[in-house]
CSV table of C-alpha atoms and ligand atoms in Angstrom, one decimal:
chain,number,residue,atom,x,y,z
K,76,MET,CA,-10.5,26.6,12.6
K,77,LYS,CA,-13.6,26.3,10.4
K,78,ILE,CA,-14.2,26.1,6.6
K,79,THR,CA,-16.2,29.2,5.6
K,80,ASP,CA,-16.4,28.8,1.9
K,81,ILE,CA,-15.2,26.6,-1.0
K,82,ARG,CA,-14.8,28.3,-4.4
K,83,THR,CA,-14.2,26.6,-7.7
K,84,TYR,CA,-12.5,28.2,-10.8
K,85,CYS,CA,-13.0,26.7,-14.3
K,86,LEU,CA,-10.3,27.7,-16.7
K,87,SER,CA,-10.0,27.1,-20.4
K,88,THR,CA,-8.0,28.3,-23.3
K,89,PRO,CA,-7.9,27.1,-26.9
K,90,LEU,CA,-4.6,25.6,-28.1
K,91,GLU,CA,-2.9,27.5,-31.0
K,92,THR,CA,-1.9,24.1,-32.4
K,93,PRO,CA,-4.3,21.2,-31.5
K,94,PHE,CA,-2.4,18.0,-30.9
K,95,ALA,CA,-3.4,14.3,-30.7
K,96,TYR,CA,-2.6,11.4,-28.4
K,97,SER,CA,-4.0,8.0,-29.2
K,98,GLN,CA,-7.5,8.8,-27.8
K,99,GLY,CA,-8.3,12.0,-29.6
K,100,TRP,CA,-7.5,15.6,-30.5
K,101,VAL,CA,-6.8,18.0,-27.7
K,102,LYS,CA,-8.0,21.4,-28.8
K,103,ALA,CA,-8.1,23.3,-25.5
K,104,ARG,CA,-6.4,23.4,-22.1
K,105,GLY,CA,-8.7,23.1,-19.1
K,106,ALA,CA,-8.3,23.3,-15.4
K,107,THR,CA,-10.6,23.0,-12.3
K,108,LEU,CA,-9.1,24.8,-9.3
K,109,VAL,CA,-10.4,24.7,-5.8
K,110,GLU,CA,-10.0,27.2,-3.0
K,111,VAL,CA,-10.9,26.4,0.6
K,112,LEU,CA,-11.4,29.5,2.8
K,113,THR,CA,-11.3,29.5,6.6
K,114,ASP,CA,-12.2,31.7,9.5
K,115,ALA,CA,-8.5,31.8,10.4
K,116,GLY,CA,-7.5,33.8,7.4
K,117,VAL,CA,-5.7,30.8,5.9
K,118,SER,CA,-6.9,29.5,2.5
K,119,GLY,CA,-5.8,26.4,0.6
K,120,TRP,CA,-5.5,25.5,-3.1
K,121,GLY,CA,-6.3,22.3,-4.8
K,122,GLU,CA,-6.9,21.0,-8.3
K,123,SER,CA,-9.2,18.4,-9.9
K,124,ILE,CA,-7.7,16.9,-13.0
K,125,CYS,CA,-8.9,17.8,-16.5
K,126,MET,CA,-7.7,15.0,-18.7
K,127,GLY,CA,-7.1,15.9,-22.3
K,128,LEU,CA,-10.7,15.6,-23.4
K,129,GLN,CA,-12.4,16.6,-20.1
K,130,PRO,CA,-14.4,19.8,-19.6
K,131,PRO,CA,-13.5,21.6,-16.4
K,132,GLN,CA,-17.2,22.2,-15.3
K,133,ILE,CA,-18.0,18.6,-14.3
K,134,ALA,CA,-15.7,18.4,-11.2
K,135,ALA,CA,-16.6,22.0,-10.4
K,136,ALA,CA,-20.3,21.2,-10.3
K,137,ALA,CA,-19.7,18.2,-8.0
K,138,ILE,CA,-17.7,20.4,-5.6
K,139,GLU,CA,-20.3,23.1,-5.6
K,140,HIS,CA,-23.4,20.9,-5.2
K,141,ALA,CA,-22.2,17.7,-3.5
K,142,LEU,CA,-19.1,18.4,-1.5
K,143,LYS,CA,-19.2,22.0,-0.3
K,144,PRO,CA,-22.5,21.7,1.6
K,145,ILE,CA,-21.2,18.8,3.7
K,146,LEU,CA,-17.9,20.6,4.5
K,147,LEU,CA,-18.9,24.1,5.5
K,148,GLY,CA,-18.2,24.6,9.2
K,149,ALA,CA,-15.9,21.6,9.5
K,150,ASP,CA,-12.3,21.9,10.7
K,151,PRO,CA,-10.2,21.7,7.5
K,152,ARG,CA,-7.3,20.0,9.3
K,153,ASP,CA,-9.3,16.9,9.9
K,154,VAL,CA,-8.2,15.6,6.4
K,155,GLU,CA,-8.8,11.9,6.9
K,156,VAL,CA,-12.2,12.4,8.6
K,157,LEU,CA,-13.4,14.8,5.8
K,158,TRP,CA,-12.1,12.4,3.1
K,159,HIS,CA,-14.3,9.7,4.5
K,160,ARG,CA,-17.2,12.0,4.9
K,161,MET,CA,-16.9,13.1,1.2
K,162,TYR,CA,-16.4,9.5,0.0
K,163,HIS,CA,-19.3,8.0,1.9
K,164,HIS,CA,-21.6,10.9,0.9
K,165,THR,CA,-20.9,10.3,-2.8
K,166,ARG,CA,-20.2,6.6,-2.9
K,167,ASP,CA,-23.5,5.6,-4.5
K,168,TYR,CA,-22.9,7.8,-7.5
K,169,GLY,CA,-19.2,8.5,-7.3
K,170,GLN,CA,-16.2,6.3,-6.6
K,171,LYS,CA,-14.4,7.2,-9.8
K,172,GLY,CA,-14.0,9.7,-12.7
K,173,ALA,CA,-14.8,13.4,-12.5
K,174,LEU,CA,-16.5,13.0,-9.1
K,175,MET,CA,-13.4,11.6,-7.6
K,176,GLY,CA,-11.5,14.4,-9.3
K,177,ALA,CA,-13.7,16.8,-7.4
K,178,LEU,CA,-13.0,15.1,-4.1
K,179,SER,CA,-9.3,15.1,-4.9
K,180,GLY,CA,-9.2,18.8,-5.5
K,181,VAL,CA,-10.9,19.5,-2.2
K,182,ASP,CA,-8.6,17.1,-0.3
K,183,ILE,CA,-5.5,18.7,-1.8
K,184,ALA,CA,-6.8,22.2,-0.7
K,185,LEU,CA,-7.5,20.9,2.9
K,186,TRP,CA,-3.9,19.6,3.1
K,187,ASP,CA,-2.6,22.9,1.9
K,188,VAL,CA,-4.6,24.6,4.6
K,189,ALA,CA,-3.2,22.2,7.2
K,190,GLY,CA,0.4,22.8,6.1
K,191,LYS,CA,0.0,26.6,6.0
K,192,SER,CA,-1.7,26.6,9.4
K,193,LEU,CA,1.3,24.8,10.9
K,194,GLY,CA,3.9,26.6,8.7
K,195,VAL,CA,5.2,23.4,7.2
K,196,PRO,CA,5.2,21.9,3.7
K,197,VAL,CA,2.8,19.1,2.9
K,198,HIS,CA,5.7,16.6,2.5
K,199,ARG,CA,6.4,17.1,6.2
K,200,LEU,CA,2.8,16.2,7.1
K,201,LEU,CA,3.1,13.1,4.9
K,202,GLY,CA,6.1,11.9,6.9
K,203,GLY,CA,9.0,13.7,5.4
K,204,ALA,CA,10.9,13.8,2.1
K,205,PHE,CA,12.9,10.9,0.9
K,206,ARG,CA,14.6,13.2,-1.6
K,207,SER,CA,15.4,16.9,-1.8
K,208,ARG,CA,15.1,16.9,-5.6
K,209,VAL,CA,13.2,14.8,-8.0
K,210,GLU,CA,14.3,13.8,-11.5
K,211,ALA,CA,12.0,15.1,-14.3
K,212,TYR,CA,11.2,13.1,-17.3
K,213,ALA,CA,10.0,14.7,-20.5
K,214,THR,CA,6.4,14.0,-21.6
K,215,GLY,CA,5.4,15.2,-25.0
K,216,PHE,CA,5.8,13.5,-28.4
K,217,TYR,CA,2.2,14.5,-29.3
K,218,ARG,CA,1.1,14.3,-32.9
K,219,LEU,CA,0.3,17.3,-35.0
K,220,ARG,CA,-1.1,15.3,-37.9
K,221,GLY,CA,-1.3,11.7,-36.8
K,222,PRO,CA,0.8,8.8,-38.2
K,223,GLY,CA,4.0,9.5,-40.2
K,224,GLU,CA,5.7,12.0,-37.9
K,225,ALA,CA,8.8,9.9,-36.9
K,226,LYS,CA,11.3,12.5,-38.1
K,227,ARG,CA,9.7,15.4,-36.2
K,228,LEU,CA,9.4,13.3,-33.0
K,229,ALA,CA,13.1,12.3,-33.3
K,230,ASP,CA,14.0,16.0,-33.5
K,231,GLU,CA,11.8,16.6,-30.4
K,232,ALA,CA,13.7,13.9,-28.5
K,233,ALA,CA,17.0,15.6,-29.4
K,234,SER,CA,15.7,18.9,-28.1
K,235,HIS,CA,14.6,17.3,-24.8
K,236,ARG,CA,18.1,16.0,-24.4
K,237,LYS,CA,19.5,19.4,-25.1
K,238,ASN,CA,17.2,20.8,-22.4
K,239,GLY,CA,18.8,18.5,-19.9
K,240,PHE,CA,16.4,15.5,-19.7
K,241,ARG,CA,17.8,12.1,-19.2
K,242,ALA,CA,14.5,10.4,-19.3
K,243,MET,CA,11.6,10.7,-21.8
K,244,LYS,CA,8.3,9.1,-22.4
K,245,VAL,CA,7.2,8.6,-26.0
K,246,LYS,CA,3.5,8.6,-26.9
K,247,LEU,CA,2.5,5.7,-29.1
K,248,GLY,CA,-0.7,4.0,-30.2
K,249,PHE,CA,-0.9,5.2,-33.8
K,250,GLY,CA,-0.5,1.8,-35.3
K,251,ILE,CA,2.2,-0.8,-34.5
K,252,GLU,CA,4.2,0.0,-37.7
K,253,ASP,CA,4.1,3.7,-37.1
K,254,ASP,CA,4.9,3.3,-33.4
K,255,LEU,CA,8.0,1.2,-34.3
K,256,ALA,CA,9.1,3.7,-36.9
K,257,VAL,CA,8.9,6.5,-34.3
K,258,MET,CA,10.9,4.5,-31.8
K,259,ARG,CA,13.6,3.7,-34.4
K,260,ALA,CA,13.9,7.4,-35.2
K,261,VAL,CA,13.9,8.5,-31.6
K,262,ARG,CA,16.5,5.9,-30.5
K,263,GLU,CA,18.7,6.9,-33.5
K,264,ALA,CA,18.5,10.5,-32.6
K,265,LEU,CA,19.5,9.7,-29.0
K,266,ALA,CA,22.2,7.1,-29.8
K,267,GLY,CA,25.1,7.3,-27.4
K,268,GLU,CA,23.2,9.7,-25.1
K,269,PRO,CA,22.5,8.6,-21.4
K,270,VAL,CA,18.8,8.7,-21.9
K,271,THR,CA,16.2,6.2,-20.5
K,272,LEU,CA,13.0,5.9,-22.5
K,273,MET,CA,9.4,4.9,-21.5
K,274,ILE,CA,6.5,4.4,-23.8
K,275,ASP,CA,2.8,5.2,-23.4
K,276,SER,CA,0.1,4.0,-25.8
K,277,ASN,CA,-2.9,5.3,-23.8
K,278,HIS,CA,-4.6,1.9,-24.0
K,279,ALA,CA,-4.8,2.1,-27.8
K,280,TYR,CA,-4.5,-1.7,-28.3
K,281,GLY,CA,-5.9,-5.1,-27.3
K,282,VAL,CA,-3.7,-7.7,-25.6
K,283,ALA,CA,-2.3,-9.2,-28.8
K,284,ASP,CA,-1.1,-6.0,-30.3
K,285,ALA,CA,0.0,-4.6,-27.0
K,286,ILE,CA,2.3,-7.6,-26.6
K,287,ARG,CA,3.4,-7.4,-30.3
K,288,LEU,CA,4.5,-3.8,-29.7
K,289,GLY,CA,6.3,-4.6,-26.5
K,290,ARG,CA,8.1,-7.6,-27.9
K,291,ALA,CA,9.5,-5.5,-30.7
K,292,LEU,CA,10.9,-3.0,-28.1
K,293,GLU,CA,12.3,-5.5,-25.6
K,294,ASP,CA,15.9,-4.5,-26.4
K,295,ALA,CA,15.2,-0.8,-25.9
K,296,GLY,CA,15.8,-0.9,-22.1
K,297,LEU,CA,12.5,0.8,-21.5
K,298,ARG,CA,12.0,1.9,-17.9
K,299,TRP,CA,8.3,1.1,-18.3
K,300,TYR,CA,5.4,0.5,-20.8
K,301,GLU,CA,2.5,2.6,-19.8
K,302,GLU,CA,-1.3,1.9,-20.3
K,303,PRO,CA,-0.8,-0.9,-22.8
K,304,VAL,CA,-4.5,-1.9,-22.5
K,305,VAL,CA,-7.8,-0.5,-21.3
K,306,PRO,CA,-7.9,0.4,-17.6
K,307,GLU,CA,-11.1,-1.6,-16.9
K,308,ARG,CA,-9.5,-5.0,-17.6
K,309,PRO,CA,-6.8,-5.9,-15.0
K,310,ALA,CA,-6.6,-9.4,-16.5
K,311,ASP,CA,-5.5,-8.0,-19.8
K,312,TYR,CA,-2.7,-6.0,-18.0
K,313,ARG,CA,-1.6,-9.2,-16.3
K,314,ALA,CA,-1.5,-11.0,-19.7
K,315,VAL,CA,0.7,-8.3,-21.2
K,316,ARG,CA,2.9,-8.2,-18.1
K,317,GLU,CA,3.4,-12.0,-18.1
K,318,ALA,CA,4.3,-12.0,-21.8
K,319,LEU,CA,6.9,-9.2,-21.7
K,320,ASP,CA,10.2,-8.5,-19.9
K,321,ILE,CA,9.3,-4.8,-19.6
K,322,PRO,CA,7.9,-3.3,-16.4
K,323,ILE,CA,4.2,-2.5,-16.9
K,324,ALA,CA,2.8,0.8,-15.7
K,325,GLY,CA,-0.7,2.1,-15.3
K,326,GLY,CA,-3.3,3.7,-13.0
K,327,GLU,CA,-3.8,7.3,-14.1
K,328,ASN,CA,-7.4,6.2,-14.8
K,329,GLU,CA,-7.9,4.4,-11.5
K,330,TYR,CA,-9.1,5.8,-8.2
K,331,THR,CA,-8.8,5.3,-4.4
K,332,LEU,CA,-7.5,2.3,-2.5
K,333,PHE,CA,-10.6,0.4,-3.7
K,334,GLY,CA,-9.8,0.8,-7.3
K,335,PHE,CA,-6.1,0.1,-6.9
K,336,GLN,CA,-6.8,-2.9,-4.8
K,337,GLY,CA,-8.4,-4.4,-7.9
K,338,LEU,CA,-5.4,-3.7,-10.1
K,339,LEU,CA,-2.8,-4.8,-7.5
K,340,ALA,CA,-4.5,-8.0,-6.4
K,341,GLN,CA,-4.6,-9.2,-10.0
K,342,GLY,CA,-0.8,-8.7,-10.4
K,343,ALA,CA,-1.5,-6.1,-13.2
K,344,LEU,CA,1.3,-3.7,-12.5
K,345,ASP,CA,5.0,-3.2,-11.9
K,346,VAL,CA,4.5,0.6,-11.5
K,347,ALA,CA,1.3,2.1,-10.1
K,348,GLN,CA,0.6,5.6,-11.5
K,349,PRO,CA,-2.2,7.3,-9.5
K,350,ASP,CA,-2.7,11.0,-10.4
K,351,LEU,CA,-3.0,13.1,-7.2
K,352,CYS,CA,-5.7,15.3,-8.7
K,353,CYS,CA,-8.1,12.4,-9.4
K,354,CYS,CA,-7.1,9.4,-7.3
K,355,GLY,CA,-8.6,11.0,-4.2
K,356,GLY,CA,-6.0,13.6,-3.2
K,357,PHE,CA,-3.2,13.3,-0.6
K,358,THR,CA,-5.4,11.2,1.7
K,359,ALA,CA,-6.1,8.5,-0.9
K,360,ALA,CA,-2.5,8.8,-2.1
K,361,LYS,CA,-1.3,7.7,1.3
K,362,HIS,CA,-3.7,4.7,1.3
K,363,ILE,CA,-2.6,3.7,-2.3
K,364,VAL,CA,1.1,3.9,-1.5
K,365,ALA,CA,0.7,1.6,1.5
K,366,LEU,CA,-1.3,-0.8,-0.5
K,367,ALA,CA,1.1,-0.9,-3.4
K,368,HIS,CA,4.1,-1.2,-1.1
K,369,ALA,CA,2.6,-4.2,0.5
K,370,GLN,CA,2.3,-5.8,-3.0
K,371,GLY,CA,5.9,-4.9,-3.9
K,372,VAL,CA,4.7,-2.4,-6.5
K,373,GLN,CA,6.4,1.0,-7.0
K,374,VAL,CA,4.2,4.1,-7.0
K,375,ASN,CA,5.3,6.7,-9.5
K,376,PRO,CA,2.5,9.3,-9.9
K,377,HIS,CA,1.0,10.5,-13.2
K,378,VAL,CA,1.2,14.3,-13.4
K,379,TRP,CA,-1.1,16.3,-15.7
K,380,GLY,CA,-2.2,19.4,-13.9
K,381,SER,CA,-1.8,23.2,-13.8
K,382,GLY,CA,0.9,24.8,-11.7
K,383,VAL,CA,-1.3,23.9,-8.6
K,384,GLY,CA,-1.5,20.2,-9.4
K,385,GLN,CA,2.2,20.1,-10.3
K,386,ALA,CA,3.2,21.7,-7.0
K,387,ALA,CA,1.0,19.3,-5.0
K,388,SER,CA,2.3,16.3,-7.0
K,389,LEU,CA,5.9,17.4,-6.2
K,390,GLN,CA,5.2,17.4,-2.5
K,391,TRP,CA,3.7,13.9,-2.8
K,392,ILE,CA,6.5,12.4,-5.0
K,393,ALA,CA,9.1,13.6,-2.5
K,394,SER,CA,7.4,11.6,0.2
K,395,ILE,CA,7.0,8.3,-1.7
K,396,PRO,CA,9.2,5.4,-0.5
K,397,VAL,CA,10.9,3.1,-3.0
K,398,ALA,CA,9.3,-0.3,-3.0
K,399,HIS,CA,12.6,-2.1,-3.7
K,400,HIS,CA,15.3,-0.6,-1.5
K,401,ALA,CA,18.9,-0.5,-2.7
K,402,LEU,CA,21.7,1.9,-2.2
K,403,PHE,CA,21.2,3.2,-5.7
K,404,ALA,CA,17.6,2.3,-6.2
K,405,ALA,CA,15.5,3.8,-9.0
K,406,GLU,CA,13.7,6.8,-7.4
K,407,PRO,CA,10.2,8.0,-8.5
K,408,VAL,CA,10.4,10.5,-11.3
K,409,PHE,CA,8.3,13.6,-12.1
K,410,GLU,CA,6.2,13.6,-15.3
K,411,TYR,CA,7.2,17.0,-16.9
K,412,ASP,CA,4.9,18.0,-19.7
K,413,THR,CA,7.0,20.0,-22.2
K,414,SER,CA,4.1,21.4,-24.3
K,415,SER,CA,3.2,25.1,-23.9
K,416,HIS,CA,0.7,25.7,-21.1
K,417,PRO,CA,-0.2,29.1,-19.6
K,418,PHE,CA,-1.8,27.4,-16.5
K,419,ARG,CA,1.6,26.1,-15.6
K,420,SER,CA,3.9,28.9,-16.4
K,421,ARG,CA,1.7,31.8,-15.3
K,422,LEU,CA,-1.0,30.6,-12.9
K,423,VAL,CA,1.2,30.3,-9.9
K,424,LYS,CA,4.0,32.6,-8.8
K,425,GLU,CA,6.4,29.7,-8.2
K,426,PRO,CA,5.9,27.3,-11.2
K,427,VAL,CA,7.6,23.9,-11.0
K,428,LEU,CA,10.7,24.2,-13.2
K,429,GLN,CA,13.3,21.7,-14.2
K,430,HIS,CA,16.9,22.5,-14.4
K,431,GLU,CA,19.3,20.0,-16.1
K,432,GLY,CA,16.6,17.4,-15.6
K,433,TRP,CA,16.0,18.0,-11.9
K,434,ILE,CA,13.4,19.7,-9.8
K,435,GLU,CA,14.2,21.1,-6.4
K,436,LEU,CA,11.7,20.4,-3.6
K,437,PRO,CA,10.4,23.7,-2.2
K,438,ARG,CA,10.1,24.1,1.6
K,439,ARG,CA,7.4,26.7,1.6
K,440,PRO,CA,4.3,25.9,3.7
K,441,GLY,CA,1.5,23.8,2.3
K,442,ILE,CA,1.9,22.9,-1.3
K,443,GLY,CA,3.9,26.1,-1.7
K,444,VAL,CA,2.1,28.1,-4.3
K,445,GLU,CA,0.5,31.6,-4.5
K,446,VAL,CA,-2.1,31.8,-7.3
K,447,ASN,CA,-2.1,34.7,-9.7
K,448,ARG,CA,-5.7,35.8,-9.5
K,449,ASP,CA,-5.5,37.8,-12.7
K,450,VAL,CA,-4.7,34.6,-14.5
K,451,LEU,CA,-7.8,33.0,-12.9
K,452,GLU,CA,-9.9,35.8,-14.4
K,453,GLU,CA,-8.1,35.9,-17.7
K,454,PHE,CA,-9.0,32.3,-18.5
K,455,ALA,CA,-12.3,31.9,-16.6
K,456,VAL,CA,-14.9,29.9,-18.5
M,91,CA,CA1,-0.2,8.3,-19.6
């Protein structure tokens, strides 16, 4: 089997209501999709992440100009070989960021081809599924104005509970006092409900404030405290982790085994959160899981993609072992964005849907999606 073409699709659509997280206003949804075509009639889909503020064209340009020329004619099933070929070829100007997102999207599409060509889901190629369903946690709690939205966010928490979620992650990083007001309101709205909370400040604070926020929430039974400080400073992560009795999570802005080695070796994390669509794809994901496992750190992926990225992430999450085995160990959970998103609901014919807080693992070949080409055209940049 040979790769005959690699196509990229840049999608964008403005948001009816822009929203903020601690790093800026998100005004549009973007997505970079990758299609690997072969001479065997099998094609595979992948996705390069578009973080909230990221334009989709950057990763697409890297795929078109840097990766496609070195992959044409190769056997797409040689996933590990091709990962190294792409990594070595781009190392001197890549390693991280949108370039690694580009490599990730291609790698995911190669695994999709490999699964489809054998008629098996990707989780089977990864060594099998540890779980046949994955618990979803609600991500959302974005701001429509900025500070002072505790009441509205408490209502949002109640509606997530009504929709079946038993775990939710609250976006913070709008000032310590405002953050604490939000958490008071959210906890009050959920009083007596069997709900676990996480918090995520998207590295809005330095070490002192990050610790101050965490200390004030130590009685909240948080499952984790995500991105308390900037991703470039593992020593700051360690300082926060040593000061608090809350598991510290991070890694959505880190890449490959090399990047995670830096975080893990410094004792920065309790929970590593690579995103499949930027950490280096399934191939790098396997490396990172092994590395984290050896350090006693649980991998629980970050998920922020379209229906393609979500489907691929689900295949991966099903195959991740728990780092601390117990009969009733905490299993990895699926980050389920609850804001409206046409690239999730309409882009693929089999969107990832939660029911009563759970997502069933599909058994279709590859990553298990068929892309609606009319949606690709409708939102093409
Ligand atoms: Ca996050």
